[in-house]
């Protein structure tokens, strides 16, 4: 079985600052993929960033980047230059050979103007 | 526009009255899945499908049925809804670049808010 853990229920960041959201996972599979999703108040689920487990290089998408530590099974999301529009719930997720996309419980990020 | 369309957006129904939530995608994705989202529990997978006529149970399949007769459609059926199925439901689809894992990242529908009274 695979599990995804987000231990912080809430975080807050000042506008223009940097914030890191933590995520750990557990799986026995060798081939898997990791994702971060954003859910704003509109409740739409938006894919933020994707990481292949076999790649050592950390994925980057504009202001969003990950710190992928495979041995530690850690997959944190860093948001640089935080904007008011970044306020949302963020979910960490993973999928493996069983095709099941497993989510963490999410973290609510607030951005202070 | 590439999208996953689910209907209805909102639904209030009574206990025991059969209902279907439709889901359709126009991206020719092999993988489709249903999730329910409840406060404090995140998103939990109900059922998923790897292709036409291939479906499997997720983590919380009790009380739900699905079918995948066509690649684009993946309806969720509640034969006898109960109040504990009140939730926010999402349909999602994905393609695979590896052939075996839906690794591209799921695209989600806008959600269906279901209330069973």
mmCIF file of C-alpha atoms in Angstrom:
data_model
loop_
_atom_site.group_PDB
_atom_site.id
_atom_site.type_symbol
_atom_site.label_atom_id
_atom_site.label_comp_id
_atom_site.label_asym_id
_atom_site.label_seq_id
_atom_site.Cartn_x
_atom_site.Cartn_y
_atom_site.Cartn_z
ATOM 1 C CA UNK A 1 0.000 0.000 0.000
ATOM 2 C CA UNK A 2 1.141 3.533 -0.650
ATOM 3 C CA UNK A 3 0.588 6.428 1.716
ATOM 4 C CA UNK A 4 1.065 10.177 1.498
ATOM 5 C CA UNK A 5 1.406 12.300 4.620
ATOM 6 C CA UNK A 6 1.050 16.038 4.988
ATOM 7 C CA UNK A 7 1.542 16.732 8.656
ATOM 8 C CA UNK A 8 0.948 20.500 8.667
ATOM 9 C CA UNK A 9 -2.747 21.413 8.336
ATOM 10 C CA UNK A 10 -2.123 25.133 7.856
ATOM 11 C CA UNK A 11 0.617 27.580 6.915
ATOM 12 C CA UNK A 12 0.835 31.287 6.371
ATOM 13 C CA UNK A 13 3.248 33.361 4.304
ATOM 14 C CA UNK A 14 3.806 37.047 3.714
ATOM 15 C CA UNK A 15 3.233 38.232 0.177
ATOM 16 C CA UNK A 16 6.478 38.168 -1.888
ATOM 17 C CA UNK A 17 8.134 35.764 0.576
ATOM 18 C CA UNK A 18 8.998 32.100 0.076
ATOM 19 C CA UNK A 19 7.185 29.213 1.696
ATOM 20 C CA UNK A 20 7.816 25.462 1.724
ATOM 21 C CA UNK A 21 5.060 22.884 2.088
ATOM 22 C CA UNK A 22 6.109 19.474 3.380
ATOM 23 C CA UNK A 23 5.090 16.038 2.188
ATOM 24 C CA UNK A 24 6.337 12.538 2.886
ATOM 25 C CA UNK A 25 5.266 9.334 1.226
ATOM 26 C CA UNK A 26 5.736 5.634 1.491
ATOM 27 C CA UNK A 27 5.672 3.006 -1.230
ATOM 28 C CA UNK A 28 7.306 -0.282 -2.058
ATOM 29 C CA UNK A 29 7.287 0.435 -5.777
ATOM 30 C CA UNK A 30 10.348 1.471 -7.738
ATOM 31 C CA UNK A 31 8.482 3.323 -10.474
ATOM 32 C CA UNK A 32 6.187 6.101 -9.313
ATOM 33 C CA UNK A 33 5.354 9.736 -9.876
ATOM 34 C CA UNK A 34 4.678 12.562 -7.481
ATOM 35 C CA UNK A 35 2.441 15.598 -7.848
ATOM 36 C CA UNK A 36 1.333 18.737 -6.122
ATOM 37 C CA UNK A 37 -2.213 19.952 -6.709
ATOM 38 C CA UNK A 38 -3.714 23.312 -5.817
ATOM 39 C CA UNK A 39 -7.363 23.725 -4.824
ATOM 40 C CA UNK A 40 -8.453 27.377 -4.617
ATOM 41 C CA UNK A 41 -11.812 28.418 -3.128
ATOM 42 C CA UNK A 42 -13.413 27.668 -6.501
ATOM 43 C CA UNK A 43 -12.657 23.999 -5.523
ATOM 44 C CA UNK A 44 -11.138 23.248 -8.927
ATOM 45 C CA UNK A 45 -8.178 20.837 -8.667
ATOM 46 C CA UNK A 46 -5.204 22.259 -10.546
ATOM 47 C CA UNK A 47 -1.983 20.366 -11.240
ATOM 48 C CA UNK A 48 0.926 22.506 -10.059
ATOM 49 C CA UNK A 49 3.975 20.347 -10.615
ATOM 50 C CA UNK A 50 5.006 16.783 -11.442
ATOM 51 C CA UNK A 51 8.117 14.768 -10.542
ATOM 52 C CA UNK A 52 9.305 11.449 -11.907
ATOM 53 C CA UNK A 53 10.845 9.337 -9.167
ATOM 54 C CA UNK A 54 13.622 8.089 -11.443
ATOM 55 C CA UNK A 55 14.838 11.635 -12.097
ATOM 56 C CA UNK A 56 17.240 13.156 -9.612
ATOM 57 C CA UNK A 57 16.688 16.655 -10.935
ATOM 58 C CA UNK A 58 14.047 18.590 -9.054
ATOM 59 C CA UNK A 59 11.086 19.764 -11.132
ATOM 60 C CA UNK A 60 10.461 23.481 -11.553
ATOM 61 C CA UNK A 61 7.467 25.387 -12.917
ATOM 62 C CA UNK A 62 7.948 29.143 -12.788
ATOM 63 C CA UNK A 63 7.686 30.152 -9.093
ATOM 64 C CA UNK A 64 7.027 26.570 -7.990
ATOM 65 C CA UNK A 65 9.774 24.054 -7.389
ATOM 66 C CA UNK A 66 10.146 20.816 -5.468
ATOM 67 C CA UNK A 67 12.787 19.364 -3.201
ATOM 68 C CA UNK A 68 12.666 15.651 -3.935
ATOM 69 C CA UNK A 69 14.630 13.490 -1.512
ATOM 70 C CA UNK A 70 14.074 9.929 -2.706
ATOM 71 C CA UNK A 71 15.942 8.156 0.074
ATOM 72 C CA UNK A 72 14.034 10.094 2.709
ATOM 73 C CA UNK A 73 10.771 9.732 0.740
ATOM 74 C CA UNK A 74 10.228 13.438 0.995
ATOM 75 C CA UNK A 75 8.638 15.711 -1.624
ATOM 76 C CA UNK A 76 8.271 19.328 -0.518
ATOM 77 C CA UNK A 77 6.907 22.216 -2.576
ATOM 78 C CA UNK A 78 8.567 25.614 -2.533
ATOM 79 C CA UNK A 79 6.623 28.667 -3.623
ATOM 80 C CA UNK A 80 8.780 31.699 -4.316
ATOM 81 C CA UNK A 81 7.590 35.302 -4.455
ATOM 82 C CA UNK A 82 4.226 34.308 -2.959
ATOM 83 C CA UNK A 83 1.195 36.039 -4.399
ATOM 84 C CA UNK A 84 -2.305 36.537 -3.039
ATOM 85 C CA UNK A 85 -3.574 34.152 -5.713
ATOM 86 C CA UNK A 86 -1.459 31.369 -4.224
ATOM 87 C CA UNK A 87 -3.820 31.171 -1.247
ATOM 88 C CA UNK A 88 -5.438 27.751 -1.528
ATOM 89 C CA UNK A 89 -5.373 24.211 -0.246
ATOM 90 C CA UNK A 90 -2.430 22.200 -1.569
ATOM 91 C CA UNK A 91 -2.407 18.444 -1.924
ATOM 92 C CA UNK A 92 0.560 16.170 -2.377
ATOM 93 C CA UNK A 93 -0.143 12.987 -4.346
ATOM 94 C CA UNK A 94 1.555 9.970 -5.839
ATOM 95 C CA UNK A 95 0.780 7.285 -8.383
ATOM 96 C CA UNK A 96 2.512 3.978 -8.983
ATOM 97 C CA UNK A 97 2.108 0.853 -11.051
ATOM 98 C CA UNK A 98 -1.231 0.089 -9.416
ATOM 99 C CA UNK A 99 -2.597 3.206 -11.167
ATOM 100 C CA UNK A 100 -4.026 4.537 -7.916
ATOM 101 C CA UNK A 101 -3.498 8.237 -7.317
ATOM 102 C CA UNK A 102 -3.188 8.625 -3.552
ATOM 103 C CA UNK A 103 -3.527 12.042 -1.909
ATOM 104 C CA UNK A 104 -2.381 13.502 1.357
ATOM 105 C CA UNK A 105 -4.938 15.295 3.510
ATOM 106 C CA UNK A 106 -3.880 18.702 2.272
ATOM 107 C CA UNK A 107 -2.538 21.917 3.736
ATOM 108 C CA UNK A 108 -4.274 25.277 3.736
ATOM 109 C CA UNK A 109 -1.970 28.088 2.700
ATOM 110 C CA UNK A 110 -2.895 31.678 3.473
ATOM 111 C CA UNK A 111 -1.025 34.668 2.039
ATOM 112 C CA UNK A 112 -0.803 37.861 4.092
ATOM 113 C CA UNK A 113 -0.797 41.118 2.102
ATOM 114 C CA UNK B 1 -10.827 23.005 -24.981
ATOM 115 C CA UNK B 2 -9.394 19.928 -23.292
ATOM 116 C CA UNK B 3 -11.513 19.187 -20.266
ATOM 117 C CA UNK B 4 -13.313 16.783 -17.988
ATOM 118 C CA UNK B 5 -17.016 17.545 -17.724
ATOM 119 C CA UNK B 6 -19.091 16.220 -14.880
ATOM 120 C CA UNK B 7 -22.756 16.829 -14.206
ATOM 121 C CA UNK B 8 -24.583 17.944 -12.249
ATOM 122 C CA UNK B 9 -22.566 20.512 -10.275
ATOM 123 C CA UNK B 10 -24.989 20.372 -7.370
ATOM 124 C CA UNK B 11 -27.456 17.688 -6.387
ATOM 125 C CA UNK B 12 -29.742 17.255 -3.411
ATOM 126 C CA UNK B 13 -31.502 13.923 -3.201
ATOM 127 C CA UNK B 14 -33.301 11.701 -0.733
ATOM 128 C CA UNK B 15 -32.079 8.501 0.830
ATOM 129 C CA UNK B 16 -32.546 5.488 -1.409
ATOM 130 C CA UNK B 17 -33.249 7.290 -4.680
ATOM 131 C CA UNK B 18 -30.872 6.025 -7.349
ATOM 132 C CA UNK B 19 -28.738 8.647 -9.044
ATOM 133 C CA UNK B 20 -26.005 8.915 -11.659
ATOM 134 C CA UNK B 21 -23.263 11.505 -11.894
ATOM 135 C CA UNK B 22 -21.950 11.720 -15.420
ATOM 136 C CA UNK B 23 -18.325 12.264 -16.410
ATOM 137 C CA UNK B 24 -16.924 12.803 -19.885
ATOM 138 C CA UNK B 25 -13.449 13.689 -21.145
ATOM 139 C CA UNK B 26 -12.410 14.867 -24.599
ATOM 140 C CA UNK B 27 -8.684 14.136 -24.371
ATOM 141 C CA UNK B 28 -8.729 10.455 -25.353
ATOM 142 C CA UNK B 29 -7.270 9.536 -21.956
ATOM 143 C CA UNK B 30 -7.009 5.878 -21.024
ATOM 144 C CA UNK B 31 -7.249 6.386 -17.278
ATOM 145 C CA UNK B 32 -10.287 7.731 -15.459
ATOM 146 C CA UNK B 33 -11.082 7.876 -11.782
ATOM 147 C CA UNK B 34 -13.640 9.021 -9.231
ATOM 148 C CA UNK B 35 -12.798 10.658 -5.904
ATOM 149 C CA UNK B 36 -14.738 11.964 -2.970
ATOM 150 C CA UNK B 37 -13.468 14.830 -0.856
ATOM 151 C CA UNK B 38 -14.466 15.205 2.770
ATOM 152 C CA UNK B 39 -13.148 17.750 5.310
ATOM 153 C CA UNK B 40 -10.047 16.491 7.071
ATOM 154 C CA UNK B 41 -9.820 13.370 4.934
ATOM 155 C CA UNK B 42 -8.447 14.725 1.674
ATOM 156 C CA UNK B 43 -9.428 13.017 -1.557
ATOM 157 C CA UNK B 44 -10.161 9.333 -1.470
ATOM 158 C CA UNK B 45 -10.421 7.189 -4.555
ATOM 159 C CA UNK B 46 -13.722 5.416 -5.157
ATOM 160 C CA UNK B 47 -13.127 3.567 -8.430
ATOM 161 C CA UNK B 48 -10.726 3.842 -11.305
ATOM 162 C CA UNK B 49 -10.511 2.575 -14.862
ATOM 163 C CA UNK B 50 -7.444 1.787 -16.935
ATOM 164 C CA UNK B 51 -9.359 1.574 -20.206
ATOM 165 C CA UNK B 52 -12.685 0.549 -21.724
ATOM 166 C CA UNK B 53 -14.315 -2.294 -19.777
ATOM 167 C CA UNK B 54 -11.441 -2.304 -17.243
ATOM 168 C CA UNK B 55 -12.314 -0.959 -13.801
ATOM 169 C CA UNK B 56 -11.095 -1.571 -10.265
ATOM 170 C CA UNK B 57 -12.002 -0.585 -6.744
ATOM 171 C CA UNK B 58 -10.294 2.263 -4.989
ATOM 172 C CA UNK B 59 -10.184 2.872 -1.261
ATOM 173 C CA UNK B 60 -13.878 3.573 -0.625
ATOM 174 C CA UNK B 61 -15.969 1.682 -3.220
ATOM 175 C CA UNK B 62 -18.861 0.596 -0.980
ATOM 176 C CA UNK B 63 -22.197 1.959 -2.153
ATOM 177 C CA UNK B 64 -20.937 2.988 -5.593
ATOM 178 C CA UNK B 65 -20.878 1.478 -9.069
ATOM 179 C CA UNK B 66 -19.133 2.529 -12.250
ATOM 180 C CA UNK B 67 -19.005 1.470 -15.875
ATOM 181 C CA UNK B 68 -16.631 2.218 -18.745
ATOM 182 C CA UNK B 69 -18.395 1.281 -21.949
ATOM 183 C CA UNK B 70 -16.792 4.062 -23.945
ATOM 184 C CA UNK B 71 -13.377 5.604 -23.551
ATOM 185 C CA UNK B 72 -14.686 9.104 -22.970
ATOM 186 C CA UNK B 73 -17.397 8.366 -20.374
ATOM 187 C CA UNK B 74 -17.135 7.101 -16.814
ATOM 188 C CA UNK B 75 -20.418 7.548 -14.895
ATOM 189 C CA UNK B 76 -20.688 7.111 -11.134
ATOM 190 C CA UNK B 77 -23.839 5.362 -9.938
ATOM 191 C CA UNK B 78 -25.270 5.437 -6.438
ATOM 192 C CA UNK B 79 -27.892 2.685 -6.371
ATOM 193 C CA UNK B 80 -29.282 3.564 -2.937
ATOM 194 C CA UNK B 81 -27.705 6.767 -1.641
ATOM 195 C CA UNK B 82 -27.331 7.272 2.092
ATOM 196 C CA UNK B 83 -26.514 10.420 4.112
ATOM 197 C CA UNK B 84 -22.904 9.262 4.626
ATOM 198 C CA UNK B 85 -22.410 9.670 0.881
ATOM 199 C CA UNK B 86 -22.928 13.405 1.188
ATOM 200 C CA UNK B 87 -19.679 14.740 -0.190
ATOM 201 C CA UNK B 88 -17.870 16.601 -2.950
ATOM 202 C CA UNK B 89 -17.160 14.268 -5.867
ATOM 203 C CA UNK B 90 -14.513 14.642 -8.538
ATOM 204 C CA UNK B 91 -14.013 12.814 -11.791
ATOM 205 C CA UNK B 92 -10.529 12.875 -13.316
ATOM 206 C CA UNK B 93 -8.688 11.520 -16.323
ATOM 207 C CA UNK B 94 -5.076 10.982 -17.292
ATOM 208 C CA UNK B 95 -2.914 9.623 -20.035
ATOM 209 C CA UNK B 96 0.233 7.630 -19.718
ATOM 210 C CA UNK B 97 3.594 8.245 -21.330
ATOM 211 C CA UNK B 98 4.950 5.009 -19.898
ATOM 212 C CA UNK B 99 2.099 2.780 -21.007
ATOM 213 C CA UNK B 100 1.494 1.344 -17.550
ATOM 214 C CA UNK B 101 1.114 4.244 -15.119
ATOM 215 C CA UNK B 102 -1.152 7.308 -15.447
ATOM 216 C CA UNK B 103 1.938 9.412 -14.970
ATOM 217 C CA UNK B 104 0.976 12.533 -16.856
ATOM 218 C CA UNK B 105 -1.072 13.942 -14.008
ATOM 219 C CA UNK B 106 -4.813 13.750 -13.707
ATOM 220 C CA UNK B 107 -7.073 16.469 -15.106
ATOM 221 C CA UNK B 108 -10.047 17.034 -12.837
ATOM 222 C CA UNK B 109 -13.625 17.978 -13.462
ATOM 223 C CA UNK B 110 -15.211 20.882 -11.597
ATOM 224 C CA UNK B 111 -16.761 18.688 -8.932
ATOM 225 C CA UNK B 112 -20.269 17.639 -7.928
ATOM 226 C CA UNK B 113 -21.588 18.666 -4.536
ATOM 227 C CA UNK B 114 -23.967 15.880 -3.467
ATOM 228 C CA UNK B 115 -26.260 16.125 -0.463
ATOM 229 C CA UNK B 116 -28.303 13.099 0.596
ATOM 230 C CA UNK B 117 -31.095 13.844 3.075
#
